mmCIF file of C-alpha atoms in Angstrom:
data_model
loop_
_atom_site.group_PDB
_atom_site.id
_atom_site.type_symbol
_atom_site.label_atom_id
_atom_site.label_comp_id
_atom_site.label_asym_id
_atom_site.label_seq_id
_atom_site.Cartn_x
_atom_site.Cartn_y
_atom_site.Cartn_z
ATOM 1 C CA MET A 74 -62.577 11.695 -3.829
ATOM 2 C CA GLU A 75 -61.720 13.344 -6.961
ATOM 3 C CA GLN A 76 -62.663 17.069 -5.692
ATOM 4 C CA ASN A 77 -60.135 16.125 -2.472
ATOM 5 C CA ARG A 78 -57.250 15.420 -5.391
ATOM 6 C CA SER A 79 -58.291 18.782 -6.953
ATOM 7 C CA SER A 80 -58.377 20.904 -4.672
ATOM 8 C CA PHE A 81 -54.458 19.364 -3.030
ATOM 9 C CA GLY A 82 -53.398 20.526 -6.289
ATOM 10 C CA ASP A 83 -54.649 23.714 -6.450
ATOM 11 C CA LYS A 84 -53.050 24.449 -2.828
ATOM 12 C CA VAL A 85 -49.614 22.947 -4.164
ATOM 13 C CA THR A 86 -49.997 25.157 -7.091
ATOM 14 C CA ASP A 87 -50.625 28.807 -4.993
ATOM 15 C CA ILE A 88 -48.453 27.914 -2.575
ATOM 16 C CA LEU A 89 -45.797 27.940 -5.970
ATOM 17 C CA ALA A 90 -46.706 30.637 -7.285
ATOM 18 C CA THR A 91 -47.073 32.599 -3.810
ATOM 19 C CA ILE A 92 -43.329 31.550 -3.345
ATOM 20 C CA ILE A 93 -42.050 32.524 -7.248
ATOM 21 C CA HIS A 94 -44.299 36.044 -6.634
ATOM 22 C CA PHE A 95 -42.162 36.880 -3.485
ATOM 23 C CA VAL A 96 -38.954 35.989 -5.120
ATOM 24 C CA ARG A 97 -39.692 37.853 -8.271
ATOM 25 C CA GLN A 98 -40.509 40.873 -5.776
ATOM 26 C CA ASN A 99 -37.639 40.243 -3.142
ATOM 27 C CA LYS A 100 -34.372 39.357 -5.450
ATOM 28 C CA LYS A 101 -32.108 41.347 -3.805
ATOM 29 C CA MET A 102 -33.573 40.101 -0.791
ATOM 30 C CA VAL A 103 -32.900 36.339 -1.468
ATOM 31 C CA ALA A 104 -29.978 36.757 -3.450
ATOM 32 C CA ILE A 105 -28.211 38.610 0.025
ATOM 33 C CA GLY A 106 -29.871 36.216 1.457
ATOM 34 C CA GLY A 107 -27.840 33.392 0.051
ATOM 35 C CA ILE A 108 -25.013 35.163 -0.134
ATOM 36 C CA ALA A 109 -24.866 35.663 3.660
ATOM 37 C CA LEU A 110 -25.248 32.049 3.808
ATOM 38 C CA LEU A 111 -22.942 30.706 1.620
ATOM 39 C CA GLY A 112 -20.494 32.896 2.996
ATOM 40 C CA LEU A 113 -21.331 31.808 6.821
ATOM 41 C CA ILE A 114 -20.617 28.031 5.656
ATOM 42 C CA LEU A 115 -17.375 28.454 4.039
ATOM 43 C CA ILE A 116 -17.063 30.663 7.438
ATOM 44 C CA ILE A 117 -17.566 27.534 9.604
ATOM 45 C CA ILE A 118 -15.541 25.171 7.046
ATOM 46 C CA GLY A 119 -12.693 27.241 6.812
ATOM 47 C CA THR A 120 -12.511 27.521 10.972
ATOM 48 C CA THR A 121 -13.355 24.314 11.515
ATOM 49 C CA ARG A 122 -10.960 22.230 9.233
ATOM 50 C CA SER A 123 -7.982 25.015 8.559
ATOM 51 C CA ASP A 124 -6.324 24.855 10.899
ATOM 52 C CA PRO A 125 -4.395 21.186 11.401
ATOM 53 C CA VAL A 126 -1.770 22.023 14.082
ATOM 54 C CA GLU A 127 -4.469 22.820 16.682
ATOM 55 C CA MET A 128 -6.439 19.590 15.279
ATOM 56 C CA VAL A 129 -2.668 17.613 15.916
ATOM 57 C CA GLN A 130 -3.131 19.334 19.440
ATOM 58 C CA GLU A 131 -6.726 18.544 20.318
ATOM 59 C CA PHE A 132 -5.805 15.217 18.909
ATOM 60 C CA GLU A 133 -2.699 14.773 21.233
ATOM 61 C CA LYS A 134 -4.611 15.577 24.509
ATOM 62 C CA ALA A 135 -7.453 13.755 23.416
ATOM 63 C CA VAL A 136 -5.604 10.532 23.567
ATOM 64 C CA VAL A 137 -3.693 11.580 27.149
ATOM 65 C CA MET A 138 -6.936 12.406 28.536
ATOM 66 C CA GLY A 139 -8.628 9.075 27.324
ATOM 67 C CA ASP A 140 -11.596 10.962 25.737
ATOM 68 C CA THR A 141 -12.779 8.666 23.247
ATOM 69 C CA LYS A 142 -16.205 10.812 22.385
ATOM 70 C CA LYS A 143 -13.565 13.526 21.497
ATOM 71 C CA LEU A 144 -11.489 11.458 19.325
ATOM 72 C CA SER A 145 -14.608 10.482 17.466
ATOM 73 C CA ARG A 146 -15.259 13.585 16.553
ATOM 74 C CA LEU A 147 -12.141 14.619 15.419
ATOM 75 C CA VAL A 148 -11.077 11.101 13.337
ATOM 76 C CA THR A 149 -13.151 11.156 9.749
ATOM 77 C CA PRO A 150 -13.033 7.519 7.500
ATOM 78 C CA GLY A 151 -9.624 7.296 5.300
ATOM 79 C CA ASP A 152 -11.894 5.341 2.830
ATOM 80 C CA LYS A 153 -16.019 5.538 1.969
ATOM 81 C CA GLU A 154 -16.141 2.128 2.971
ATOM 82 C CA LEU A 155 -14.120 2.613 6.474
ATOM 83 C CA LYS A 156 -16.444 2.867 9.152
ATOM 84 C CA ILE A 157 -15.837 4.591 12.683
ATOM 85 C CA ASP A 158 -15.736 2.421 15.327
ATOM 86 C CA GLU A 159 -15.345 3.779 19.250
ATOM 87 C CA LYS A 160 -14.232 0.225 20.830
ATOM 88 C CA LYS A 161 -11.542 0.179 17.663
ATOM 89 C CA LEU A 162 -10.068 4.393 19.089
ATOM 90 C CA GLN A 163 -10.747 3.395 22.833
ATOM 91 C CA GLN A 164 -7.506 0.393 21.590
ATOM 92 C CA PHE A 165 -5.717 2.871 20.227
ATOM 93 C CA VAL A 166 -6.186 4.853 23.447
ATOM 94 C CA GLU A 167 -5.292 2.369 25.572
ATOM 95 C CA TYR A 168 -2.476 1.026 23.628
ATOM 96 C CA ALA A 169 -0.973 4.463 23.034
ATOM 97 C CA GLN A 170 -1.354 4.934 26.372
ATOM 98 C CA LYS A 171 0.810 2.095 27.656
ATOM 99 C CA ASN A 172 3.274 1.988 24.533
ATOM 100 C CA GLN A 173 4.473 5.977 24.480
ATOM 101 C CA THR A 174 7.415 5.228 21.724
ATOM 102 C CA TYR A 175 4.202 3.970 19.828
ATOM 103 C CA PHE A 176 2.144 7.213 20.584
ATOM 104 C CA GLN A 177 4.960 9.636 20.288
ATOM 105 C CA ASP A 178 6.079 8.171 16.557
ATOM 106 C CA GLN A 179 2.257 8.537 15.707
ATOM 107 C CA ILE A 180 2.248 12.385 16.739
ATOM 108 C CA TRP A 181 5.409 12.874 15.020
ATOM 109 C CA VAL A 182 3.775 11.640 12.021
ATOM 110 C CA LEU A 183 1.016 14.216 12.166
ATOM 111 C CA ARG A 184 3.110 17.502 12.757
ATOM 112 C CA ALA A 185 5.347 15.928 9.761
ATOM 113 C CA GLN A 186 2.777 15.694 7.517
ATOM 114 C CA THR A 187 1.195 18.912 8.602
ATOM 115 C CA ALA A 188 4.168 20.826 8.117
ATOM 116 C CA TYR A 189 4.828 19.482 4.712
ATOM 117 C CA LEU A 190 1.048 19.762 4.009
ATOM 118 C CA THR A 191 1.020 23.379 4.316
ATOM 119 C CA GLU A 192 4.146 24.173 3.468
ATOM 120 C CA SER A 193 4.860 25.083 7.011
ATOM 121 C CA ASP A 194 8.489 27.474 7.497
ATOM 122 C CA GLU A 195 8.922 24.690 10.341
ATOM 123 C CA MET A 196 9.948 21.930 8.323
ATOM 124 C CA VAL A 197 10.728 18.453 9.603
ATOM 125 C CA ASP A 198 13.431 16.696 8.388
ATOM 126 C CA TYR A 199 12.491 13.799 7.735
ATOM 127 C CA SER A 200 15.641 11.938 6.640
ATOM 128 C CA LEU A 201 16.323 12.311 10.471
ATOM 129 C CA ARG A 202 14.316 9.388 10.400
ATOM 130 C CA GLY A 203 14.829 8.026 7.140
ATOM 131 C CA VAL A 204 11.760 8.626 6.015
ATOM 132 C CA THR A 205 10.945 10.314 2.262
ATOM 133 C CA THR A 206 8.449 12.944 1.466
ATOM 134 C CA ARG A 207 6.382 10.325 -0.753
ATOM 135 C CA GLU A 208 7.099 7.531 2.721
ATOM 136 C CA LEU A 209 5.439 10.401 4.884
ATOM 137 C CA LEU A 210 2.359 10.561 3.625
ATOM 138 C CA GLU A 211 1.779 6.714 3.275
ATOM 139 C CA ILE A 212 2.749 6.099 7.236
ATOM 140 C CA GLY A 213 1.067 6.564 10.455
ATOM 141 C CA ASP A 214 -2.306 4.661 11.459
ATOM 142 C CA PHE A 215 -3.905 8.247 11.610
ATOM 143 C CA TYR A 216 -2.911 10.828 9.171
ATOM 144 C CA ILE A 217 -3.581 14.362 7.511
ATOM 145 C CA LYS A 218 -5.957 13.930 4.973
ATOM 146 C CA LYS A 219 -5.937 17.228 2.591
ATOM 147 C CA GLU A 220 -8.882 18.477 0.214
ATOM 148 C CA ASN A 221 -10.008 21.499 -1.502
ATOM 149 C CA PHE A 222 -13.290 23.392 -0.563
ATOM 150 C CA LEU A 223 -13.570 26.128 -3.426
ATOM 151 C CA TRP A 224 -10.518 28.289 -2.096
ATOM 152 C CA PHE A 225 -10.120 26.590 1.317
ATOM 153 C CA ASP A 226 -7.766 23.947 1.770
ATOM 154 C CA THR A 227 -8.841 21.670 4.391
ATOM 155 C CA TYR A 228 -7.228 19.404 6.644
ATOM 156 C CA GLU A 229 -8.882 16.261 8.618
ATOM 157 C CA ILE A 230 -7.130 13.534 10.846
ATOM 158 C CA ALA A 231 -8.025 10.362 8.939
ATOM 159 C CA ALA A 232 -7.901 6.882 9.886
ATOM 160 C CA ARG A 233 -5.710 4.260 7.911
ATOM 161 C CA PRO A 234 -7.390 1.879 6.129
ATOM 162 C CA LEU A 235 -6.285 -1.456 6.568
ATOM 163 C CA TYR A 236 -7.029 -4.682 4.969
ATOM 164 C CA LEU A 237 -6.916 -8.490 6.819
ATOM 165 C CA ASN A 238 -5.397 -11.525 4.468
ATOM 166 C CA LEU A 239 -6.737 -14.409 6.199
ATOM 167 C CA ALA A 240 -5.433 -17.257 4.755
ATOM 168 C CA THR A 241 -6.406 -21.243 5.944
ATOM 169 C CA ASN A 242 -5.346 -24.531 4.949
ATOM 170 C CA GLU A 243 -9.117 -26.572 4.756
ATOM 171 C CA ALA A 244 -12.194 -25.917 2.227
ATOM 172 C CA ASP A 245 -15.267 -25.867 4.079
ATOM 173 C CA ALA A 246 -14.303 -23.770 7.070
ATOM 174 C CA VAL A 247 -15.716 -20.854 8.436
ATOM 175 C CA LEU A 248 -13.783 -17.840 8.874
ATOM 176 C CA TYR A 249 -15.090 -15.280 11.522
ATOM 177 C CA VAL A 250 -13.297 -11.635 12.566
ATOM 178 C CA ASP A 251 -14.143 -10.801 16.141
ATOM 179 C CA GLY A 252 -17.222 -13.084 16.079
ATOM 180 C CA GLU A 253 -18.668 -12.014 13.087
ATOM 181 C CA GLU A 254 -19.219 -14.395 10.298
ATOM 182 C CA VAL A 255 -17.283 -13.316 7.222
ATOM 183 C CA PHE A 256 -16.404 -15.834 4.923
ATOM 184 C CA LYS A 257 -16.901 -20.010 4.025
ATOM 185 C CA THR A 258 -13.877 -21.275 2.408
ATOM 186 C CA THR A 259 -14.260 -24.093 -0.846
ATOM 187 C CA GLU A 260 -11.851 -25.871 -2.431
ATOM 188 C CA LYS A 261 -10.585 -23.167 -5.100
ATOM 189 C CA LYS A 262 -10.352 -20.470 -2.197
ATOM 190 C CA LYS A 263 -9.106 -20.660 0.882
ATOM 191 C CA SER A 264 -8.313 -17.027 1.869
ATOM 192 C CA TYR A 265 -10.648 -14.362 2.159
ATOM 193 C CA THR A 266 -9.708 -10.722 1.948
ATOM 194 C CA TYR A 267 -11.332 -8.531 5.207
ATOM 195 C CA GLY A 268 -11.447 -4.697 5.204
ATOM 196 C CA PRO A 269 -11.218 -1.541 5.233
ATOM 197 C CA VAL A 270 -10.968 -2.062 8.835
ATOM 198 C CA MET A 271 -9.652 0.486 11.036
ATOM 199 C CA PRO A 272 -6.539 0.222 13.265
ATOM 200 C CA GLY A 273 -6.927 -1.656 16.171
ATOM 201 C CA ILE A 274 -6.656 -5.461 17.895
ATOM 202 C CA TYR A 275 -8.761 -8.285 15.864
ATOM 203 C CA GLU A 276 -9.341 -11.466 16.834
ATOM 204 C CA ALA A 277 -9.047 -13.917 13.649
ATOM 205 C CA THR A 278 -10.883 -17.067 13.799
ATOM 206 C CA ALA A 279 -11.359 -20.637 11.647
ATOM 207 C CA GLU A 280 -13.447 -23.624 12.027
ATOM 208 C CA LYS A 281 -14.481 -26.749 10.729
ATOM 209 C CA LYS A 282 -16.627 -29.808 11.361
ATOM 210 C CA PHE A 283 -14.999 -32.762 10.797
ATOM 211 C CA GLU A 284 -16.896 -36.271 11.981
ATOM 212 C CA TYR A 285 -14.144 -37.133 14.868
ATOM 213 C CA ALA A 286 -13.348 -33.234 15.961
ATOM 214 C CA ASN A 287 -14.494 -29.998 15.850
ATOM 215 C CA LEU A 288 -10.950 -28.222 15.016
ATOM 216 C CA THR A 289 -10.889 -24.356 16.411
ATOM 217 C CA VAL A 290 -7.566 -22.021 15.583
ATOM 218 C CA LYS A 291 -7.643 -18.113 16.910
ATOM 219 C CA ASN A 292 -5.219 -15.363 16.086
ATOM 220 C CA GLU A 293 -5.032 -12.021 17.780
ATOM 221 C CA VAL A 294 -4.167 -9.266 14.823
ATOM 222 C CA ASN A 295 -2.290 -5.704 16.836
ATOM 223 C CA LEU A 296 -2.875 -3.412 13.762
ATOM 224 C CA PHE A 297 -0.544 -1.173 15.809
ATOM 225 C CA LYS A 298 2.251 -3.399 15.515
ATOM 226 C CA GLN A 299 2.277 -3.750 11.691
ATOM 227 C CA ARG A 300 4.702 -0.328 10.982
ATOM 228 C CA GLY A 301 3.042 0.684 7.529
ATOM 229 C CA LYS A 302 1.246 -2.209 6.248
ATOM 230 C CA ARG A 303 -1.642 -2.143 4.610
ATOM 231 C CA ASN A 304 -2.558 -5.655 4.128
ATOM 232 C CA ILE A 305 -1.525 -7.589 6.818
ATOM 233 C CA PRO A 306 -1.714 -11.724 6.354
ATOM 234 C CA VAL A 307 -3.215 -13.405 8.842
ATOM 235 C CA ASN A 308 -2.735 -17.621 9.354
ATOM 236 C CA LEU A 309 -5.186 -19.594 10.277
ATOM 237 C CA GLU A 310 -4.659 -23.202 9.506
ATOM 238 C CA LEU A 311 -6.402 -25.930 11.131
ATOM 239 C CA VAL A 312 -4.164 -28.450 12.418
ATOM 240 C CA GLY A 313 -5.956 -31.592 13.793
ATOM 241 C CA GLU A 314 -4.761 -34.432 16.258
ATOM 242 C CA ARG A 315 -3.812 -37.888 14.733
ATOM 243 C CA VAL A 316 -3.278 -41.543 16.154
ATOM 244 C CA ARG A 317 -0.842 -43.740 14.319
ATOM 245 C CA LEU A 318 -2.440 -47.465 13.425
ATOM 246 C CA ASN A 319 -0.437 -50.704 13.314
ATOM 247 C CA SER A 320 -1.724 -54.181 13.173
ATOM 248 C CA ASN A 321 0.444 -57.483 12.460
ATOM 249 C CA PHE A 322 -1.694 -57.876 9.689
ATOM 250 C CA GLU A 323 -1.923 -55.456 7.019
ATOM 251 C CA ASP A 324 -5.187 -56.417 5.505
ATOM 252 C CA THR A 325 -7.020 -55.388 8.868
ATOM 253 C CA ASN A 326 -10.205 -53.645 9.030
ATOM 254 C CA VAL A 327 -10.220 -50.121 11.025
ATOM 255 C CA TYR A 328 -13.424 -49.757 12.668
ATOM 256 C CA VAL A 329 -13.783 -45.759 14.631
ATOM 257 C CA ASN A 330 -16.870 -45.895 17.028
ATOM 258 C CA GLY A 331 -18.280 -48.507 14.865
ATOM 259 C CA LYS A 332 -17.941 -47.483 11.480
ATOM 260 C CA LYS A 333 -15.386 -48.704 9.005
ATOM 261 C CA VAL A 334 -13.078 -46.423 7.721
ATOM 262 C CA GLY A 335 -10.447 -48.051 5.434
ATOM 263 C CA VAL A 336 -7.689 -51.158 5.904
ATOM 264 C CA VAL A 337 -4.649 -50.377 7.775
ATOM 265 C CA LYS A 338 -2.231 -50.485 5.167
ATOM 266 C CA ASP A 339 -3.702 -47.835 3.713
ATOM 267 C CA LEU A 340 -3.504 -45.519 6.762
ATOM 268 C CA GLU A 341 -0.453 -44.667 8.561
ATOM 269 C CA SER A 342 -2.474 -42.664 10.392
ATOM 270 C CA PHE A 343 -6.024 -41.582 11.519
ATOM 271 C CA GLY A 344 -7.527 -38.277 11.903
ATOM 272 C CA PRO A 345 -8.530 -35.354 12.774
ATOM 273 C CA ILE A 346 -10.013 -36.727 16.067
ATOM 274 C CA THR A 347 -10.740 -35.487 19.482
ATOM 275 C CA LYS A 348 -8.480 -37.102 21.890
ATOM 276 C CA ASP A 349 -11.000 -36.766 24.667
ATOM 277 C CA GLY A 350 -12.200 -40.178 25.050
ATOM 278 C CA SER A 351 -15.117 -40.079 22.938
ATOM 279 C CA VAL A 352 -13.529 -41.580 19.919
ATOM 280 C CA LYS A 353 -12.967 -45.662 19.371
ATOM 281 C CA ILE A 354 -11.221 -47.937 17.792
ATOM 282 C CA TYR A 355 -10.732 -51.264 17.257
ATOM 283 C CA GLY A 356 -9.672 -53.753 14.530
ATOM 284 C CA GLU A 357 -10.966 -56.514 12.472
ATOM 285 C CA ALA A 358 -9.516 -58.990 10.461
ATOM 286 C CA LYS A 359 -10.927 -62.391 8.310
ATOM 287 C CA PHE A 360 -8.871 -66.218 9.039
ATOM 288 C CA PRO A 361 -9.607 -69.041 7.769
ATOM 289 C CA TRP A 362 -11.333 -69.783 10.995
ATOM 290 C CA GLY A 363 -13.357 -66.617 11.066
ATOM 291 C CA THR A 364 -13.391 -63.364 12.047
ATOM 292 C CA SER A 365 -11.217 -61.909 14.772
ATOM 293 C CA LYS A 366 -11.275 -58.358 16.537
ATOM 294 C CA SER A 367 -8.796 -56.916 18.495
ATOM 295 C CA ARG A 368 -9.734 -54.849 21.707
ATOM 296 C CA VAL A 369 -11.132 -51.326 21.912
ATOM 297 C CA ILE A 370 -8.469 -48.544 22.689
ATOM 298 C CA THR A 371 -10.165 -45.188 24.072
ATOM 299 C CA VAL A 372 -8.283 -42.270 22.374
ATOM 300 C CA GLU A 373 -7.593 -40.180 24.997
ATOM 301 C CA LYS A 374 -5.363 -37.377 25.494
ATOM 302 C CA ASN A 375 -1.879 -39.346 26.004
ATOM 303 C CA VAL A 376 -2.680 -41.850 23.106
ATOM 304 C CA SER A 377 -0.653 -41.229 19.972
ATOM 305 C CA GLU A 378 -0.600 -44.965 18.652
ATOM 306 C CA VAL A 379 -3.152 -47.625 18.707
ATOM 307 C CA GLY A 380 -2.357 -51.312 17.728
ATOM 308 C CA ILE A 381 -5.467 -52.901 16.661
ATOM 309 C CA THR A 382 -3.948 -56.556 15.923
ATOM 310 C CA PRO A 383 -6.988 -58.745 16.003
ATOM 311 C CA VAL A 384 -6.754 -61.336 19.104
#
């Protein structure tokens, strides 16, 4: 085993020595090759990223043709934590094709940003739309991103990073985005910021299981309609159905599905409950002659008040 290791080490040493010898004997060739390779890389970068006007034209054409694959090659993340999602690009294509005003506004933004960043002679009068130069660079679900590589200015069409501010009113509620669990609330924290996400259409959901009901609320969030907002509030308030309780005797004990839950004088209403017939309520009270019960009430859809006066 030791001989094998020594043999392998000797081979590696021989190979490295050969490479070093070649470089020393052919310095000019190596230098020329390196310069040529660097030049090729710079040419590729310069030709592929130096013409934002052409990129915007290709972007517009891809949307019109419904070419999501091409869009995914043209669009880059506007944040290092953002991922390009082809499903969201498809949503963008479908929305843009159905809403031409939105689409034309988006193309105008890209062209105006291009003119400003490239200091083009064909400048756009932003004031006609009530947009300042600073505001121009902050708008658009997709925007022109300018960077510098050595002596080249490079340009990309980037997806704007957006955030969903999910908020509910209950602790121990589970929050979902597009069916994926993202957070469980607590008494101290009943909100959660989800993102960054691409411009798109999202389904936000909150769920909580109670003893007599499972509450769910869904909210579709269309980020194409946010008009430049980056942090979008999403209301996921959970509201359960309740029933009013009444009895002629305020010390009547309240029973729900056979379990004592309190005294009627302390319970003006009871809930949340599911009104599907699975919940049954009755009252019970003690009198000098003994214990009396009310009739059992099955809580169904049309029931809003339950009388539990013992018979």
